XYZ file of C-alpha atoms in Angstrom:
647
model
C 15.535 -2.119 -34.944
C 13.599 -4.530 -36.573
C 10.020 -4.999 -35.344
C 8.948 -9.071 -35.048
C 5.815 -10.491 -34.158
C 2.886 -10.085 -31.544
C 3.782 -11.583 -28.092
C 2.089 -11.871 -25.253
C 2.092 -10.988 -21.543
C 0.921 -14.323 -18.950
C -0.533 -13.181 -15.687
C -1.334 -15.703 -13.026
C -3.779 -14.479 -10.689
C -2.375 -16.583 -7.722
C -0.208 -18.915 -6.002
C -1.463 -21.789 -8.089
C -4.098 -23.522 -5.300
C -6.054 -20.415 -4.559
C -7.664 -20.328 -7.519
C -8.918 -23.997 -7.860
C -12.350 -25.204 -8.155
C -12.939 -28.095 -5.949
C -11.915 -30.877 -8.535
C -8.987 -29.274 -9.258
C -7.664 -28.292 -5.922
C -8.001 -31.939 -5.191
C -5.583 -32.606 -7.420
C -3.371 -29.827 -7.078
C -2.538 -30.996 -3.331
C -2.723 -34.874 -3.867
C 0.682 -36.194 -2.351
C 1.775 -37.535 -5.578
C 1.363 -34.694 -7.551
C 3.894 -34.130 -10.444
C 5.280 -30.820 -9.565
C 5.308 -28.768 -6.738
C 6.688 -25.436 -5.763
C 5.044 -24.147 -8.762
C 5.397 -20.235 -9.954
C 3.706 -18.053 -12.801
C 3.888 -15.138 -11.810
C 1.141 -11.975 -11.830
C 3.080 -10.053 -14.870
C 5.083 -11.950 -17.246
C 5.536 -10.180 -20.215
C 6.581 -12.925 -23.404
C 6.690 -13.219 -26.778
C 5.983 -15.551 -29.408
C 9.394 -18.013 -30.183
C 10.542 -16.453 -26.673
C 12.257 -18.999 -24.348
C 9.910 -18.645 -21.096
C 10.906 -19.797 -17.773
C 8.707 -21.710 -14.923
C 9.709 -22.144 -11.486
C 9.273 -25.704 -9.977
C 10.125 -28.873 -9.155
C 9.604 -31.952 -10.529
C 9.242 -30.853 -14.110
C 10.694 -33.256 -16.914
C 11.218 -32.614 -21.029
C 8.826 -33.640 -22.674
C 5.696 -32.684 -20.411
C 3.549 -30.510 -22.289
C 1.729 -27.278 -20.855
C -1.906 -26.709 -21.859
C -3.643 -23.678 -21.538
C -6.955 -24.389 -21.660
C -10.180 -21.663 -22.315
C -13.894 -21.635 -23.186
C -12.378 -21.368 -27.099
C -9.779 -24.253 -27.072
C -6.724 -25.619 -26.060
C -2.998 -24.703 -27.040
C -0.393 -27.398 -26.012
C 3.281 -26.306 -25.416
C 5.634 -28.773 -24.954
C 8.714 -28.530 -22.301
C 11.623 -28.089 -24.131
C 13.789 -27.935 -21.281
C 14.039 -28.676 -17.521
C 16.162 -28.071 -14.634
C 15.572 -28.590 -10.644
C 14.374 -25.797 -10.360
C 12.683 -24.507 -13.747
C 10.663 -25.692 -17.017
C 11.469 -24.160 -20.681
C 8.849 -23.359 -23.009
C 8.690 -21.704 -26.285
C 5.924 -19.482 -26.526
C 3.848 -20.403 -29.575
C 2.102 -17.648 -32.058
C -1.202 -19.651 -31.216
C -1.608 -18.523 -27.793
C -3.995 -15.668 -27.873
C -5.233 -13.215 -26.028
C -7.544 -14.378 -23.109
C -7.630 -15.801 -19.753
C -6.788 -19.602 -19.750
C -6.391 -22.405 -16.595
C -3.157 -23.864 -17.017
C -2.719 -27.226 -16.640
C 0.548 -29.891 -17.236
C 0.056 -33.412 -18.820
C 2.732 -35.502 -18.763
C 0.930 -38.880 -20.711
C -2.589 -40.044 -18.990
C -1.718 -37.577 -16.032
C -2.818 -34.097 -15.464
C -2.368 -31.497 -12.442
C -3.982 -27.759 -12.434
C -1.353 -25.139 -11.978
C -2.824 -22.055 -12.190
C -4.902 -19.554 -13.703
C -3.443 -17.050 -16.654
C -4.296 -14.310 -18.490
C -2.407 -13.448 -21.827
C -1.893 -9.753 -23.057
C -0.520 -9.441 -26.407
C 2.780 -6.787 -26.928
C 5.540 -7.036 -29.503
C 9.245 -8.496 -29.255
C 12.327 -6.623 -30.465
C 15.788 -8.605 -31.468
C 18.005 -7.630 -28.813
C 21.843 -9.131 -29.662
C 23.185 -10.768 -26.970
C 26.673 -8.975 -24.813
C 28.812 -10.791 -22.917
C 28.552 -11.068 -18.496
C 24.417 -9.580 -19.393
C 21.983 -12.222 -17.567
C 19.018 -9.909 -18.369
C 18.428 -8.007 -21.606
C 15.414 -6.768 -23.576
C 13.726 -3.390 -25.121
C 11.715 -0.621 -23.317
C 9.461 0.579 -26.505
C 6.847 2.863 -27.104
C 4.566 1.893 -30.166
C 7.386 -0.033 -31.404
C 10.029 2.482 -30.878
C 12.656 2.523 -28.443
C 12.751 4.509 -25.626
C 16.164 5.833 -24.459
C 17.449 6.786 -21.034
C 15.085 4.645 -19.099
C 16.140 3.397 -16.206
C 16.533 -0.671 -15.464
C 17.358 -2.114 -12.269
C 17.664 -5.517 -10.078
C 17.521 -3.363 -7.398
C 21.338 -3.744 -7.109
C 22.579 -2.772 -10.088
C 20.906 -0.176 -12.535
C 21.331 -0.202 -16.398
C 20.074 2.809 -18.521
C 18.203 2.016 -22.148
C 20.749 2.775 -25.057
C 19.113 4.852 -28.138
C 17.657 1.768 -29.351
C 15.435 1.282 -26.134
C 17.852 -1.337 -25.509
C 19.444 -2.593 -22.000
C 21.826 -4.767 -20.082
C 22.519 -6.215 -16.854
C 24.650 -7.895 -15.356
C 22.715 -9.055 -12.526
C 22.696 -12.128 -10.142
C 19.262 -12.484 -10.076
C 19.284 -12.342 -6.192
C 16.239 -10.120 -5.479
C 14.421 -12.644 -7.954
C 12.462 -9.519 -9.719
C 13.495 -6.637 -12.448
C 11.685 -3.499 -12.719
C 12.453 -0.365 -14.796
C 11.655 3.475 -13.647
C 8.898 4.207 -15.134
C 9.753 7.876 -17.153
C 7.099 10.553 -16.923
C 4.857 11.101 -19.824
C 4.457 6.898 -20.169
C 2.653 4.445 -18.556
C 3.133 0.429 -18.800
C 0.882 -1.003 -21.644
C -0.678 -2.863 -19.341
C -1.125 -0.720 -16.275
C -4.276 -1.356 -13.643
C -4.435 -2.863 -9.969
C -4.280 -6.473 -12.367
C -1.415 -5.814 -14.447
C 1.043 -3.156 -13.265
C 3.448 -3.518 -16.112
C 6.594 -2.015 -14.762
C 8.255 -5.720 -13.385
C 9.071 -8.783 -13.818
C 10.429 -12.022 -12.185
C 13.707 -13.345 -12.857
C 12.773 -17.196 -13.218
C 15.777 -18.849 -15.195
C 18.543 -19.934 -13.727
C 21.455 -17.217 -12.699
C 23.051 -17.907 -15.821
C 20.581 -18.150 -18.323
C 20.405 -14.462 -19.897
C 16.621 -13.712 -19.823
C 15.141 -11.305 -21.945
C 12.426 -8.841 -20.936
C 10.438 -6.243 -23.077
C 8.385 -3.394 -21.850
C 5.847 -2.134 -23.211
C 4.628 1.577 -22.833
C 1.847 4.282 -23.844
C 2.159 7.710 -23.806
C 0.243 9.713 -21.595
C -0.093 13.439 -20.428
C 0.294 13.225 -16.424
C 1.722 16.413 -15.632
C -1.096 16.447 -13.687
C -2.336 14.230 -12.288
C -4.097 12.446 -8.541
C -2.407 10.230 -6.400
C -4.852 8.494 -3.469
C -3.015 7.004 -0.804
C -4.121 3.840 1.701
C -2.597 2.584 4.405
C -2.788 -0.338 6.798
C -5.683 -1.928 4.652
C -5.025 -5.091 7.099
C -7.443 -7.113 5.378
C -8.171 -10.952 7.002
C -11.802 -11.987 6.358
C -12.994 -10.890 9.254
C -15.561 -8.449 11.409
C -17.108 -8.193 7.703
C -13.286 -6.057 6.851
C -13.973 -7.433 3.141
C -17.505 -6.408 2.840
C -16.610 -2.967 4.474
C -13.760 -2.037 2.305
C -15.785 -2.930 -0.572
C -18.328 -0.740 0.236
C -15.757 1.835 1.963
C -12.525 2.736 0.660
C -13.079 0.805 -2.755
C -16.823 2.613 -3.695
C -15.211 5.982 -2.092
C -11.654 6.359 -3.797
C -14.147 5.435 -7.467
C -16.141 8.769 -6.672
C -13.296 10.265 -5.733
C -11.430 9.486 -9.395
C -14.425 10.296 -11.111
C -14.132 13.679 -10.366
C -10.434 14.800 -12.152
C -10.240 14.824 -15.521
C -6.004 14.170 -15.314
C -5.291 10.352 -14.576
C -5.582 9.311 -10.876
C -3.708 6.571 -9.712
C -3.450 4.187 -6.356
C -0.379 3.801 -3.645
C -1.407 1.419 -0.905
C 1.239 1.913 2.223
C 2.012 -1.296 3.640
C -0.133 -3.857 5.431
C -2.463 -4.541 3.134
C -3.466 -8.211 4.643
C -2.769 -9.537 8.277
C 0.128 -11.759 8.682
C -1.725 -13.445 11.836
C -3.967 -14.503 9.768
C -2.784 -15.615 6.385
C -2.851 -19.403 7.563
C -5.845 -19.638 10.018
C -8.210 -18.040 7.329
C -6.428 -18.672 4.448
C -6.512 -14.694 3.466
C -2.580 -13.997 1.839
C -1.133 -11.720 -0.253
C -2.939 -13.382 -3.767
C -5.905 -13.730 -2.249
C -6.131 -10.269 -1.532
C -5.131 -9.323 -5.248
C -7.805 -11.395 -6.091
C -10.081 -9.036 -4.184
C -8.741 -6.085 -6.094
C -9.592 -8.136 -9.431
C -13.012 -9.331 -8.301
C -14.500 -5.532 -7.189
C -12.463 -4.391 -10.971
C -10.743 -1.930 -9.146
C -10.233 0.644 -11.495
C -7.198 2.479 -10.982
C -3.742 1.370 -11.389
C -2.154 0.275 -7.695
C 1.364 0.879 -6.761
C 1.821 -1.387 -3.560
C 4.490 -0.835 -0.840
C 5.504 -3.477 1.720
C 4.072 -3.885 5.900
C 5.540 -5.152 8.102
C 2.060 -7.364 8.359
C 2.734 -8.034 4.532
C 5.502 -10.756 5.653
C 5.365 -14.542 5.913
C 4.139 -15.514 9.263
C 6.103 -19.088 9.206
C 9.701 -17.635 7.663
C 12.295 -15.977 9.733
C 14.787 -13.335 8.487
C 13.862 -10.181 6.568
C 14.257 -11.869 2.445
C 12.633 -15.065 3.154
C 9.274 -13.301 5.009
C 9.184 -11.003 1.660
C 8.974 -13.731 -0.927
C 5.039 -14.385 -1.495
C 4.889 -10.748 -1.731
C 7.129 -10.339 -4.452
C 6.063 -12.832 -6.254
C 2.478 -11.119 -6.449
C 3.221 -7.698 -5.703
C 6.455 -7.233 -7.594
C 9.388 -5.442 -6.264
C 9.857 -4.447 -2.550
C 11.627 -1.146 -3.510
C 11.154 0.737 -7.385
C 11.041 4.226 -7.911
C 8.869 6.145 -11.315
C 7.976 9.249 -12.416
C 4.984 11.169 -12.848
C 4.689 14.562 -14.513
C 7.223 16.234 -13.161
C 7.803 14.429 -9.393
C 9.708 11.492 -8.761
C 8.300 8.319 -6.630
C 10.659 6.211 -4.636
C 8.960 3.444 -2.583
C 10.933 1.647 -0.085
C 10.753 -1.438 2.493
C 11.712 -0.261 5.908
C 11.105 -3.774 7.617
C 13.922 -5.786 8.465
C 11.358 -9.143 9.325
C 12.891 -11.033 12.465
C 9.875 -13.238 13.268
C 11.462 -14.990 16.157
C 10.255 -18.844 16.754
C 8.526 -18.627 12.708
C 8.553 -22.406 11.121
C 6.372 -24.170 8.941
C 3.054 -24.091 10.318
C 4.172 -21.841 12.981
C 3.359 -18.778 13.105
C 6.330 -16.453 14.803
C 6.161 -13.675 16.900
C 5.933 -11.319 14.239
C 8.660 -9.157 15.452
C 10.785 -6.470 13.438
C 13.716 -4.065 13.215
C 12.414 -0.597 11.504
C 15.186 0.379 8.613
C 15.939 0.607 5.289
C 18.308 -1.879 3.938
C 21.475 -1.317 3.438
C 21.444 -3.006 -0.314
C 18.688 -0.674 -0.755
C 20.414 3.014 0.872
C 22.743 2.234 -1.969
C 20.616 1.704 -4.575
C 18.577 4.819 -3.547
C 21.865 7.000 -3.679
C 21.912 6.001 -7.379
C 18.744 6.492 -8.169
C 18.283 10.260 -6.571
C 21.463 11.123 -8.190
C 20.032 10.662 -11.602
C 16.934 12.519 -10.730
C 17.801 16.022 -12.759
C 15.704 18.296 -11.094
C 15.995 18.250 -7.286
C 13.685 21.563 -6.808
C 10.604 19.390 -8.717
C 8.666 17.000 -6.408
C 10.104 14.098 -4.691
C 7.948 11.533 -2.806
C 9.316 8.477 -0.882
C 6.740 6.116 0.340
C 7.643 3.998 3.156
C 5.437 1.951 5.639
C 6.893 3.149 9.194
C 7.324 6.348 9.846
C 10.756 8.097 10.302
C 9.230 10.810 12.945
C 6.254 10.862 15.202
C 4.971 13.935 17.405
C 2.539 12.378 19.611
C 4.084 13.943 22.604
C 2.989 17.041 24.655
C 5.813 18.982 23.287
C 4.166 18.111 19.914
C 8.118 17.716 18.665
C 8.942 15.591 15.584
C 10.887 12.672 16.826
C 12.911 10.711 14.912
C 11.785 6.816 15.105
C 14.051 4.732 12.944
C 17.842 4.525 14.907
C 20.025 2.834 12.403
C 22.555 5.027 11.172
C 22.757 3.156 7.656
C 19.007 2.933 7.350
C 17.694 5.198 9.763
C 15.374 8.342 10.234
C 18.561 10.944 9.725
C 20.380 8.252 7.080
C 16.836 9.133 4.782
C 17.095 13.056 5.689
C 20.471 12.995 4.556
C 19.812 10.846 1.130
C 17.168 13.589 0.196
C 20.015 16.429 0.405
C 19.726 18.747 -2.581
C 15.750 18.632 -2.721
C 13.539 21.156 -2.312
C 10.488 20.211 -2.058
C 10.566 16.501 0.093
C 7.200 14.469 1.132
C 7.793 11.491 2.806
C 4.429 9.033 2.716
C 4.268 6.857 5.595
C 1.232 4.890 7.188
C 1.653 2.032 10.413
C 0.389 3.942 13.093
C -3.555 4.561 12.071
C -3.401 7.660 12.955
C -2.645 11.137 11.250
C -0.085 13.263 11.731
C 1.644 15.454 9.158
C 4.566 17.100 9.990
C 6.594 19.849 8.943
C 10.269 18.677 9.682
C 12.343 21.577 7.713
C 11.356 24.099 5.307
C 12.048 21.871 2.491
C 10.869 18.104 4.266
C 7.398 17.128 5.447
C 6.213 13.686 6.490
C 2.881 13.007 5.900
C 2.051 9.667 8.228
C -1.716 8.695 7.616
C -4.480 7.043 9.388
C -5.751 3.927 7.948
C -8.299 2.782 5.907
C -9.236 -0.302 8.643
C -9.654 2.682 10.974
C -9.171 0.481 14.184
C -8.222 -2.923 12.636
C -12.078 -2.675 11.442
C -13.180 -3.362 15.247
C -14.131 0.447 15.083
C -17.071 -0.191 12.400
C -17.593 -3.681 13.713
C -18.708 -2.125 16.961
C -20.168 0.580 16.559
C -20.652 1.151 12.850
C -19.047 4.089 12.948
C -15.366 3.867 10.999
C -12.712 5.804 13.461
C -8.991 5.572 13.995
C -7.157 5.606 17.509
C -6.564 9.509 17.302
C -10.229 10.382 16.026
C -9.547 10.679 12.415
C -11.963 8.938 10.235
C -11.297 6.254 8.224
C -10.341 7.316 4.808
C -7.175 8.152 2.863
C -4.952 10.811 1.652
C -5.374 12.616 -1.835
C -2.451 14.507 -3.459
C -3.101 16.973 -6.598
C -0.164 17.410 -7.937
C 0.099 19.752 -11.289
C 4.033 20.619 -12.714
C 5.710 20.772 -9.143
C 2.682 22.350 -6.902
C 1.585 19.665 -4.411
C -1.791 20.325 -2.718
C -3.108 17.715 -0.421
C -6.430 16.634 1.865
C -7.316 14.115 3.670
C -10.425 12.401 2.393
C -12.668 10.824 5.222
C -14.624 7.838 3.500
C -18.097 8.050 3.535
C -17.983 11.757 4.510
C -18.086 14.872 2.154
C -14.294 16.420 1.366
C -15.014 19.787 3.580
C -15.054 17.440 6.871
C -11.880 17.867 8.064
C -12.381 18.205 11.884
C -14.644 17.222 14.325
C -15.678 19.321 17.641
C -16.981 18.027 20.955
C -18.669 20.109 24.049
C -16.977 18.978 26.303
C -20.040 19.472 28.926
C -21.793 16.931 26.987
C -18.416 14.566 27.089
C -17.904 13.872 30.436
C -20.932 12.990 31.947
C -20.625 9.935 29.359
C -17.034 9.206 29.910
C -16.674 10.195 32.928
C -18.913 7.764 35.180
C -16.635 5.400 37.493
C -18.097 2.402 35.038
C -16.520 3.953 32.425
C -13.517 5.256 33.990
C -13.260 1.416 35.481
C -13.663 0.172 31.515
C -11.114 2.222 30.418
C -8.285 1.795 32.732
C -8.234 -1.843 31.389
C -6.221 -0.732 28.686
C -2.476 -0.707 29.739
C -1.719 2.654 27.766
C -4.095 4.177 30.160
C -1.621 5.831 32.905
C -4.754 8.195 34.590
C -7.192 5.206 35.855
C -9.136 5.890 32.829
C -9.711 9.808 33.860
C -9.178 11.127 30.775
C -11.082 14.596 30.980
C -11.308 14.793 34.783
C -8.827 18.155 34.693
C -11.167 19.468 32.151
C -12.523 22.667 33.188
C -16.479 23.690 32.072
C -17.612 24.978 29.209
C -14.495 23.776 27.453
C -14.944 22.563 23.388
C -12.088 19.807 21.851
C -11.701 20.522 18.195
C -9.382 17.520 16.225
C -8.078 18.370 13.394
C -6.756 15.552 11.838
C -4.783 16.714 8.688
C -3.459 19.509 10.819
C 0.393 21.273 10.142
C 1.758 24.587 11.653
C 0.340 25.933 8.561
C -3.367 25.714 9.348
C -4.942 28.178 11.508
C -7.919 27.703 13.706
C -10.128 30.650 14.858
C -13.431 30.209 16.744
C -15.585 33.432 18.239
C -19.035 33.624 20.596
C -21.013 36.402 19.776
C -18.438 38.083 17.652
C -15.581 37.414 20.376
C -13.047 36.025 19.617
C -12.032 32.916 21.524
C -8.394 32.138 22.859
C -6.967 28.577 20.801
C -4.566 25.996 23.006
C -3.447 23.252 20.818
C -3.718 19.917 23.687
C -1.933 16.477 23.959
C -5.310 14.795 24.262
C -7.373 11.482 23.116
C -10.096 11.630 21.072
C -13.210 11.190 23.098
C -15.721 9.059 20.033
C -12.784 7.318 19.973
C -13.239 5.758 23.731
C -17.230 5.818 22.788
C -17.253 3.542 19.561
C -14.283 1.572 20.369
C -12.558 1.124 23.564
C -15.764 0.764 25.790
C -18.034 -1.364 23.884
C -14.698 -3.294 23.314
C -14.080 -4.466 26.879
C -17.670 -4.307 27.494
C -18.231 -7.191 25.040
C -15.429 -8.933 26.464
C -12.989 -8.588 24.555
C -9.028 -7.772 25.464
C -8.185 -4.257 26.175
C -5.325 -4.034 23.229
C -3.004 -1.092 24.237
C -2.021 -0.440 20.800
C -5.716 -0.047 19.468
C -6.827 2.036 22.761
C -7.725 5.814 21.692
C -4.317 7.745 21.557
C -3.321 11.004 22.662
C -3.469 13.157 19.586
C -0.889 16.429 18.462
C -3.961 17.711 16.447
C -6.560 18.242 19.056
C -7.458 21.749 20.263
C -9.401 23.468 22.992
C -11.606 26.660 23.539
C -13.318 27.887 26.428
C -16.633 29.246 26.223
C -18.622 31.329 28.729
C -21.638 29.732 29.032
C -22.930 26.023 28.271
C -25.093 26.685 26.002
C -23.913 29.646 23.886
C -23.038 28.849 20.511
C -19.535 29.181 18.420
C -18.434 29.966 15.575
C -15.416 27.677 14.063
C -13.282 28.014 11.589
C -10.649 25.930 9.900
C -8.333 27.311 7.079
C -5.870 24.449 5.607
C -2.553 25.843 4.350
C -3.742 26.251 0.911
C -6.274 29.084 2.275
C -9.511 26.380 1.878
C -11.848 27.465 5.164
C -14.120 24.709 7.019
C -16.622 25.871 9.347
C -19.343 24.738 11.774
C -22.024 26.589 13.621
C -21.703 24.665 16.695
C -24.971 24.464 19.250
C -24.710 23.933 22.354
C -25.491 21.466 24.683
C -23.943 19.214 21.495
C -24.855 15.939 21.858
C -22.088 13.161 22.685
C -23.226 10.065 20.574
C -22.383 7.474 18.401
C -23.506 9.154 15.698
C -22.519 12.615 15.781
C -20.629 14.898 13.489
């Protein structure tokens, strides 16, 4: 394999306009504009003498391409141009930097976008015959064999050149390969996660892609996971999750010495209001660029992460994948493998231009992508070593007073049970799941857990907004989950942000509680939320003397033990709400006027638990023991005040 010259890697930063300056916006959206429907997309990876692909309308040959930077200009002219698409050839003189890209087509000029340019190197590939995508998967300029390649149809494997094929009809408009364990993509952070590409040249145009790889030693290593980030530029949700999650999950890395990377679970922005306050999927991986978010980010699709004004499921995922990357991709690390899939089939009923929809949904898993996932677990070798599938609904819930796991996707080709039986053969299963903002991790067999986490916005950041204190609907605190994960033993906890790592449960006296809660102003208040069946009574059948502890990372293999004076106290695990919950949230809420949302009213939680004590103000002893033997405790004196602020 003969090794060629440097190349180069564009990465455009947005969807064109939303990186503008005034002057240039201007003429980005003037009606006569030269081209339209413009796309460079967030990781391109070239090389110099490489044919390279736009997307848009209105180009013509002859037009030339400048990217322009603080150190010069570099003019490439359009060598080709279709409908849909512009050809370039990829000169040696583009360097390394960040350039605005701009066309000129004689005394006229429109911005396009921002770009960054990596440089990599290019391997001669020959061509094969029916192959519409080709290219190398190389490790400091070797080939890497047995990697996996994939369209998310069809799936190629690297020959012992590093080479591939495909015979693909570029329908899911990206490519992606599996990234093998002990490598990571060249260019790998929450800017540039190396792993994809677009498919931008026409369906019978063979492109040619190269990846790039480094070698790294992750048989350990971190994995923090966020969901339902739902930011929207508003109640100060950018400003908190700056100085949340994003200053939190940095302490958090800083403390392993094995690499730590990022999986976001769905809804990261707010489909409601993509338009209204111009916040949209670039604009929030802008965000990630402008706080230089350290850690690489693997991003998984919400149902909130679809186009408001499209209907049907592959039209609302577009802008996503063409910032994001694929909807559905699987890689390894150390020795577990990651699947992450898209269980939203996007209806949006009544969704046209400039209309937003009603946002509605069918929770599955594709079809096209069940059989792609068949393939892709049947190459995994090992089915005893760790398998994760990420996923943004849940396939169970137990927020019932039987505390069962119920099954909560019904299709029987993309369903709950159609995922239980794809995972047949493994061992040791952890589904990742977020959507509800709450916790609840589940044991579901011996060999399957679901771990569905609370969310990062806590409350759709009304929570913080309110009160200034950060909680979901079941109690839990904002924050995220963290997963150690060294050869195949997985350890987990969930990290509140903002809080030390040994808070994992909260307790209330209940004497203290209802007084509060319990007044007919506040009983009144409540019962304006629709989820409320009681008349807002929530803890008028509690007896005295009674103490609520929530566990929020709770499964059947924690154990909770509290004693008074030495005695130890009976345990009953309750179907209960959380009562800081009602405090910070759903009273000031309606007391400030605002609507009583059922879905964002305090829920009845599978993790709360009760004690009775026999006196009001005796104090108890609690203790918390996770099912890796790690003990929390609190000395708990009573009367314990019910505030805002309490612990």
């Amino acid at each position: 394999m003969k090794n060629h010259i440097k190349t180069i890697a564009v990465f455009c930063f947005a969807l064109l306009v939303a990186a503008c300056g005034s002057d240039e916006q201007k003429r980005f959206e003037q009606s006569t504009r030269m081209v339209r429907d413009v796309y460079v997309n967030t990781s391109m990876t070239v090389y110099a003498g490489q044919s390279y692909y736009i997307q848009g309308v209105g180009f013509e040959k002859g037009d030339l391409l400048s990217f322009r930077s603080d150190e010069g200009e570099v003019e490439i002219p359009v060598q080709d141009a279709t409908p849909k698409t512009a050809c370039i050839i990829i000169p040696e003189a583009l360097g390394k930097g960040t350039y605005r890209l701009w066309i000129e087509r004689g005394e006229r000029e429109q911005f396009l976008s921002v770009v960054k340019v990596y440089l990599t190197s290019h391997f001669d590939v020959p061509d094969k015959e029916g192959a519409t995508i080709k290219g190398a998967v190389f490790c400091e300029n070797r080939g890497i064999a047995g990697v996996r390649v994939s369209d998310g149809i069809v799936t190629a494997t690297t020959d012992e050149n590093g080479y591939y094929w495909l015979a693909s009809d570029k329908s899911t408009g990206y490519f992606f390969y599996s990234m093998p364990s002990g490598y990571v993509p060249v260019d790998f952070d929450c800017d540039a996660m190396g792993f994809w590409q677009p498919l931008t040249a026409d369906a019978a145009v063979c492109e040619q892609h190269n990846f790039g790889m480094r070698a790294i030693d992750n048989d350990e290593f971190v994995l923090l996971l966020g969901a339902d980030l739902h930011l929207a530029n508003k109640q100060k949700d950018i400003e908190n999750f700056k100085n949340g999650f994003v200053a939190d999950s940095k302490r958090m890395a800083e403390q392993f010495s094995c690499p730590v990377y990022c999986l976001f679970a769905g809804d990261m922005t707010w489909d409601r209001y993509w338009y209204d306050n111009k916040f949209t999927i670039p604009t929030y991986k802008r965000l990630l660029q402008e706080v230089q978010y350290p850690l690489p980010v693997f991003h998984l699709m919400g149902n909130h992460d679809n186009d408001p004004y499209v209907t049907g499921d592959k039209a609302g995922q577009v802008a996503y994948r063409l910032s994001l990357g694929p909807n559905y991709y699987s890689f390894d690390l150390g020795e577990a493998h990651f699947v992450v899939l898209d269980d939203i089939d996007w209806i949006n009923t009544g969704g046209a231009q400039g209309i937003v929809g009603a946002r509605d949904y069918n929770r599955l898993v594709s079809l096209q992508q069940m059989e792609w996932l068949a393939a892709d677990l049947a190459a995994v070798a090992d089915k005893s070593a760790p398998l994760f599938i990420a996923l943004h609904v849940q396939l169970y819930e137990n927020y019932n007073a039987k505390f069962e796991n119920k099954p909560k996707m019904s299709s029987t080709t993309g369903g709950t049970q159609a995922l239980v039986d794809a995972v047949a053969g493994f061992t040791d299963v952890h589904f990742l799941s977020g959507h509800t903002h709450y916790n609840a991790t589940m044991e579901i067999s011996e060999r399957i857990m679901e771990h569905n986490h609370a969310a990062v916005c806590e409350t759709w950041w009304w929570s913080q907004y309110l009160s200034d204190r950060a909680i979901c609907v079941d109690g839990t605190p904002a924050g995220y989950g963290v997963y150690h994960v060294t050869g195949d033993d997985v350890k987990w906890i969930y990290k509140s942000i903002g809080e030390p790592e040994n808070r994992q449960f909260r307790a209330y006296d209940m004497n203290t509680v209802k007084p509060v809660l319990g007044t007919e102003k506040a009983k009144a208040d409540l019962a304006k939320y629709p989820s409320r069946k009681n008349g807002g009574d929530d803890y008028g059948a509690v007896g005295e003397n009674v103490v609520f502890i929530n566990v929020w990372n709770y499964d059947p293999q924690w154990t909770i033990r509290v004693t008074e004076n030495g005695r130890e106290l009976p345990v009953e695990r309750v179907f209960q709400r959380d009562p800081l919950h009602s405090l910070v949230f759903d009273l000031p809420r309606v007391q400030k006027g605002y609507d009583a949302i059922s879905d964002w009213a305090s829920a009845e939680t599978s993790h709360m638990f009760s004690v009775t004590a026999s006196a009001p103000d005796t104090p108890i002893e609690i203790s918390v023991t996770d099912r890796f033997g790690t003990t929390y405790t609190e000395t708990m004196t009573r009367p314990k005040a019910f505030v805002k602020t309490m612990q």
